[in-house]
Amino acid sequence: MIGGNTLGIKDYLLKELESLLEEKIEKGKFLREDIFLKIVEISHNINKEISVAIDRNGKILDINIGDSGSATLPKVEYKDRKLCGVRIIHTHPSGSARLSDVDISALIELKLDAMSAIGINKDGSINGISMGFCKVQDNNILHEEYLSKNLMTVENYNFLAKIQEIEKELRARIIDEDYKEYAILVGRESQESLEELKELASACDIETVHIMLQKGSKIDKSFYIGSGKVVELARAKQIRAANLIIFDEELSGIQIRNLEDNIGCRVIDRTSLILEIFARRARTKEAKIQVKLAELKYRGTRLIGFGTELSRIGGGLGNRGLGETKLELDRRKIKDEISNLRDELEKIKKIRGTQRERREKSNMGKISLVGYTNVGKSTLRNLIVKNYCKDNSPKTEDVFAENMLFATLDTTVRVVELKDKKEVAVIDTVGFIRKLPHDLVEAFKSTLEEVIFSDVLIHVVDASSENLFKEISVVEGVLKELGCENKPTILALNKTDKISEEKLEEVKEQLLNYEIVEISAKENINIDLLLDKAVDKLPEQLKKAEYLIPYSDTAMSAYIHNNSSVLSEEYLGEGIKLVAMVDDKVYNKCKKYMK
């Protein structure tokens, strides 16, 4: 049976190809001239690429027909430190005999014995034959290519000796086959945006091997970048041995499909990368649901490009759908799953709302730490909790804080007691970033409600960042989207220990409209000052009151302890003297005991 695109091909030609499946090539010979002259003839007549797979015994395993440059390759078995035992010989109708980027990618990724291309002139004659082989260099599998004009020379080439040489190298060296991602980054906006994309890739254990910036405002509907840039990208991918292309902007499903077809490897965009990071970092059930929800909404509009298997980076984003009916089924499945996830989030939201109501009843002030990702919010939060927490219960454990983007995803709320015995809730939030996917902002709104209901915001910024002002602008944009732009805010210039006094003064001169506190969370500098200023901005809801509770009414003493912040307690002859910060309810209920 002949595979591939056989539509419109005459039956007698298909039968001629099928008859070749019964033929055999002498063991040790690369090809058989008469067989491949027939394949060249048919390929020229139908103007389609024909691909033939042969094992080492000379048996023809598969013949496949495709449009020019798109014949499907057979499935081959993966073998550790060995070649797969199959060579592919295919035609390039009206094309060069040189291997294409897709050919080379298939050679390396499938570890073929060889990949050969036969170039066919417009008159049907052969313009050359290439033979490509894997080679080991610096612990990586690369390729080498030989070109010949003579079919007889290729037919008698001692390729078995070549294969033995390659497999000897594979056995002798440790090949880096841990499926590590090596990416080329592509963008249009700016070099600094691509540098941030590089950090995002690193946060996902992806190594950047090349960065490509295309200037200009015109967006290509088919490829996002121009077709000439696609060719350049395919070459760079091959030269750099990359296996992943990451675009700095969102791509449509059609653009992803077209790029993958032309470049020969997986293509993803910035949003997909951020979703992957969020999926890896989410710890709580709520965060995992939120990420999955955003992921489904994003992928639901891109089934044409992503196919039906909603796997992430390592799983291969280039799979295709199986037809219109299948696409509709997948869309319905995604829609149902989104509905179920929203129901689960609503339940968690109610629990969070109940917890928030308890804090509001206690008139406890709420201070949220917000800011760009990786500016030190979690480090600051851990330091505040360590310095001011009332006890060493498990609730006071540190949140994950590392020098990487999106180290923290889960919003945490911890109660701390300040020096005046006043209790406040300190809330750490997920970091913001430029081009933060809208679906993620929407999905995380239930978590970010803690920011919405906060009394004061501490906007933490990295004073040493070269993109400080843009990062401030991004955070303010997200806060505006949440409706929090007018909340009392303090700008905490963090990491001041990493810059000079002169640079710090330059930064402050451009932030005259902000209330600033210079801090270093790492070095524990000015943290008390920061909290004092934040507390000063809290709404004054508590009153200081002094009570004398008779020993006959100790239940009232317990009530005051449970519903207010007790500053001092003294046991006197006539009763218990309490000084406490109380709200209106406690104040009115205990009024008769006031001194």
XYZ file of C-alpha atoms in Angstrom, residues 232-542:
311
model
C 16.517 32.550 7.874
C 14.983 31.118 11.046
C 14.987 27.582 9.619
C 18.689 27.909 8.806
C 19.505 29.320 12.240
C 17.575 26.483 13.854
C 19.683 23.947 11.987
C 23.011 25.690 12.597
C 22.298 26.120 16.319
C 20.826 22.616 16.714
C 17.677 24.157 18.218
C 14.555 22.060 18.774
C 12.153 24.804 19.836
C 11.194 28.256 18.513
C 9.642 30.745 20.942
C 7.908 33.898 19.693
C 7.653 36.951 21.934
C 4.084 37.680 20.813
C 0.904 35.617 20.692
C 0.523 33.504 17.546
C -2.660 32.186 15.963
C -3.177 28.463 15.470
C -2.676 28.827 11.721
C 0.584 30.746 12.209
C 1.891 28.036 14.535
C 1.009 25.323 12.024
C 2.573 27.169 9.079
C 5.764 27.937 10.990
C 6.173 24.337 12.156
C 5.627 23.049 8.632
C 8.291 25.351 7.240
C 10.858 25.239 10.052
C 10.586 21.586 11.024
C 10.330 21.860 14.812
C 7.936 22.920 17.572
C 6.848 26.547 17.741
C 5.281 28.213 20.784
C 4.621 31.797 21.843
C 5.225 33.876 24.962
C 1.792 33.144 26.402
C 2.254 29.398 26.051
C 5.638 29.666 27.783
C 4.194 31.669 30.694
C 1.371 29.142 31.033
C 3.961 26.360 31.206
C 5.865 28.160 33.981
C 2.648 28.746 35.916
C 1.694 25.085 35.522
C 5.073 23.973 36.899
C 5.066 26.412 39.824
C 1.456 26.170 40.995
C 1.356 24.463 44.396
C -2.108 24.884 45.848
C -5.249 23.381 44.379
C -6.578 26.861 43.629
C -3.481 27.939 41.688
C -3.496 24.700 39.677
C -7.146 25.184 38.740
C -6.524 28.797 37.763
C -3.603 27.846 35.512
C -5.541 25.014 33.887
C -8.468 27.335 33.272
C -6.264 29.934 31.572
C -4.526 27.225 29.570
C -7.781 25.753 28.268
C -9.146 29.176 27.288
C -5.909 29.943 25.437
C -5.678 26.608 23.635
C -9.368 26.417 22.858
C -8.954 29.147 20.240
C -5.881 27.458 18.721
C -6.928 23.862 18.091
C -5.923 24.191 14.440
C -2.337 24.848 15.461
C -2.059 22.757 18.603
C -4.093 19.760 17.543
C -6.246 17.793 19.920
C -3.618 16.734 22.429
C -3.398 19.571 24.923
C 0.075 18.693 26.124
C 2.640 21.340 27.011
C 6.143 22.045 25.723
C 7.767 18.668 26.311
C 4.801 16.816 24.819
C 4.984 18.334 21.364
C 2.735 21.243 20.512
C 2.703 20.548 16.786
C 0.164 17.713 16.672
C -2.686 18.167 14.200
C -6.405 17.762 14.606
C -8.274 14.960 12.846
C -10.948 16.926 11.045
C -13.869 19.284 11.553
C -15.973 16.832 13.565
C -13.080 16.070 15.879
C -12.399 19.793 16.337
C -16.002 20.404 17.346
C -15.837 17.554 19.867
C -12.642 18.979 21.306
C -14.148 22.462 21.579
C -17.142 21.036 23.441
C -14.861 19.064 25.733
C -12.823 22.181 26.519
C -15.982 24.207 27.124
C -17.304 21.608 29.583
C -13.969 21.395 31.399
C -13.786 25.196 31.692
C -17.285 25.206 33.207
C -16.312 22.538 35.765
C -13.131 24.394 36.719
C -15.053 27.638 37.200
C -17.450 25.832 39.541
C -14.508 24.552 41.604
C -12.976 28.032 41.726
C -16.278 29.481 42.896
C -16.308 27.074 45.861
C -12.737 28.038 46.794
C -13.645 31.718 46.352
C -16.458 31.348 48.925
C -14.027 29.827 51.441
C -11.563 32.658 50.820
C -14.395 35.150 51.212
C -15.345 33.635 54.582
C -11.741 33.937 55.769
C -11.645 37.541 54.587
C -14.884 38.339 56.415
C -13.348 37.081 59.662
C -10.405 39.439 59.239
C -12.756 42.308 58.428
C -14.825 41.622 61.555
C -11.665 41.838 63.609
C -10.941 45.216 61.982
C -7.498 43.918 61.113
C -5.580 46.057 58.636
C -4.624 44.401 55.336
C -1.348 45.208 53.550
C -0.652 43.635 50.135
C 2.770 43.252 48.542
C 2.507 43.764 44.791
C 5.087 44.213 42.067
C 6.783 42.928 38.974
C 7.927 39.326 39.044
C 11.300 38.642 40.678
C 11.641 41.974 42.515
C 11.860 40.409 45.989
C 8.262 40.335 47.266
C 8.513 36.835 48.705
C 11.870 37.588 50.324
C 10.344 40.696 51.918
C 7.289 38.749 53.043
C 9.437 36.028 54.622
C 11.493 38.640 56.460
C 8.392 40.435 57.799
C 6.892 37.166 59.011
C 10.177 36.118 60.614
C 10.599 39.465 62.413
C 7.020 40.053 63.483
C 5.151 36.775 63.625
C 3.584 35.991 67.006
C 4.742 32.374 67.156
C 6.632 29.697 65.252
C 3.624 27.700 64.143
C 3.611 26.010 60.709
C 1.589 28.955 59.417
C 4.709 31.079 59.552
C 6.813 28.916 57.247
C 8.625 30.636 54.382
C 7.188 30.842 50.905
C 9.452 29.866 48.034
C 11.774 32.758 47.142
C 14.388 32.408 44.406
C 16.057 34.684 41.866
C 13.805 33.612 39.015
C 10.647 34.792 37.296
C 7.381 33.654 38.894
C 9.007 31.909 41.869
C 5.716 32.498 43.735
C 2.244 31.926 42.280
C 0.094 31.273 45.318
C -1.230 34.236 47.249
C -0.376 33.858 50.950
C -1.912 35.740 53.883
C -0.051 35.854 57.202
C -0.970 37.749 60.385
C 1.895 39.608 62.043
C 2.005 41.570 65.292
C 3.778 44.915 65.205
C 5.656 46.567 68.064
C 2.543 48.349 69.363
C 0.745 44.979 69.561
C -1.294 45.900 66.542
C -2.048 42.966 64.238
C -2.077 43.298 60.444
C -2.480 40.809 57.611
C 0.446 40.780 55.149
C -0.510 39.435 51.731
C 2.025 38.225 49.146
C 0.791 38.039 45.540
C 1.820 36.611 42.182
C 4.252 38.836 40.295
C 3.120 40.781 37.253
C 4.968 40.941 33.939
C 4.714 42.762 30.632
C 2.332 41.080 28.191
C 0.852 39.078 31.065
C -1.777 36.954 29.270
C -5.239 38.403 29.800
C -6.658 34.926 30.470
C -4.200 34.557 33.350
C -5.245 37.876 34.876
C -8.867 36.781 34.554
C -8.178 33.329 36.004
C -6.226 34.721 38.952
C -8.771 37.410 39.801
C -10.197 35.316 42.636
C -6.711 35.205 44.169
C -6.023 38.830 43.377
C -9.203 39.820 45.203
C -6.957 39.898 48.267
C -5.340 42.920 46.618
C -8.729 44.422 45.800
C -9.828 44.203 49.458
C -6.508 45.412 50.886
C -6.257 48.695 52.760
C -2.698 49.558 51.692
C -0.427 48.399 48.875
C 3.348 48.102 49.112
C 4.543 48.221 45.526
C 7.933 46.461 45.619
C 10.332 47.369 42.812
C 13.855 46.293 41.942
C 15.873 49.502 42.190
C 18.750 47.859 40.315
C 16.647 46.862 37.296
C 17.498 48.554 34.010
C 13.782 48.419 33.140
C 12.597 49.836 36.465
C 10.195 52.446 35.087
C 8.641 50.113 32.523
C 8.129 47.516 35.247
C 6.405 50.104 37.447
C 4.165 50.983 34.514
C 3.255 47.325 33.878
C 2.270 46.773 37.520
C 0.217 49.960 37.602
C -1.549 48.789 34.428
C -2.567 45.479 36.038
C -3.656 47.270 39.231
C -5.808 49.553 37.104
C -7.358 46.500 35.450
C -8.191 45.229 38.949
C -9.620 48.616 39.954
C -6.932 49.215 42.603
C -5.106 52.181 41.084
C -6.310 54.631 43.751
C -5.450 52.620 46.865
C -2.937 54.115 49.336
C 0.421 52.915 48.039
C 4.057 52.987 49.136
C 6.813 52.388 46.577
C 9.420 50.135 48.192
C 12.727 50.547 46.365
C 14.196 47.113 47.034
C 17.745 45.846 46.375
C 19.224 49.288 47.103
C 22.322 47.490 48.356
C 23.059 46.523 44.746
C 23.321 50.064 43.324
C 25.430 53.136 44.045
C 24.188 56.215 45.930
C 24.468 58.251 42.708
C 22.305 55.803 40.779
C 19.780 55.670 43.614
C 19.461 59.458 43.627
C 18.910 59.441 39.850
C 16.107 56.918 40.273
C 14.468 58.873 43.098
C 14.539 62.104 41.097
C 12.295 60.456 38.506
C 9.872 59.145 41.145
C 9.006 62.396 42.898
C 5.268 61.679 42.662
C 5.613 58.526 44.757
C 6.007 57.981 48.488
C 9.263 56.044 48.571
C 11.015 53.902 51.163
C 14.485 52.576 50.313
C 14.860 48.996 51.529
C 16.853 45.810 51.114
C 14.885 42.698 51.993
C 18.021 40.594 51.667
C 20.030 42.779 54.092
C 17.065 43.634 56.372
C 17.421 47.380 55.773
C 14.565 49.826 56.610
C 11.906 47.110 56.980
C 10.621 48.650 60.241
C 10.358 52.042 58.550
C 8.443 50.535 55.620
C 5.902 48.861 57.911
C 5.498 51.975 60.049
C 4.632 54.021 56.968
C 2.243 51.327 55.731
C 0.480 51.134 59.100
C 0.143 54.934 59.166
C -1.928 54.640 55.990
C -4.301 52.048 57.434
C -7.786 53.403 58.168
C -8.165 54.228 61.855
C -10.863 51.764 62.857
C -9.663 50.836 66.355
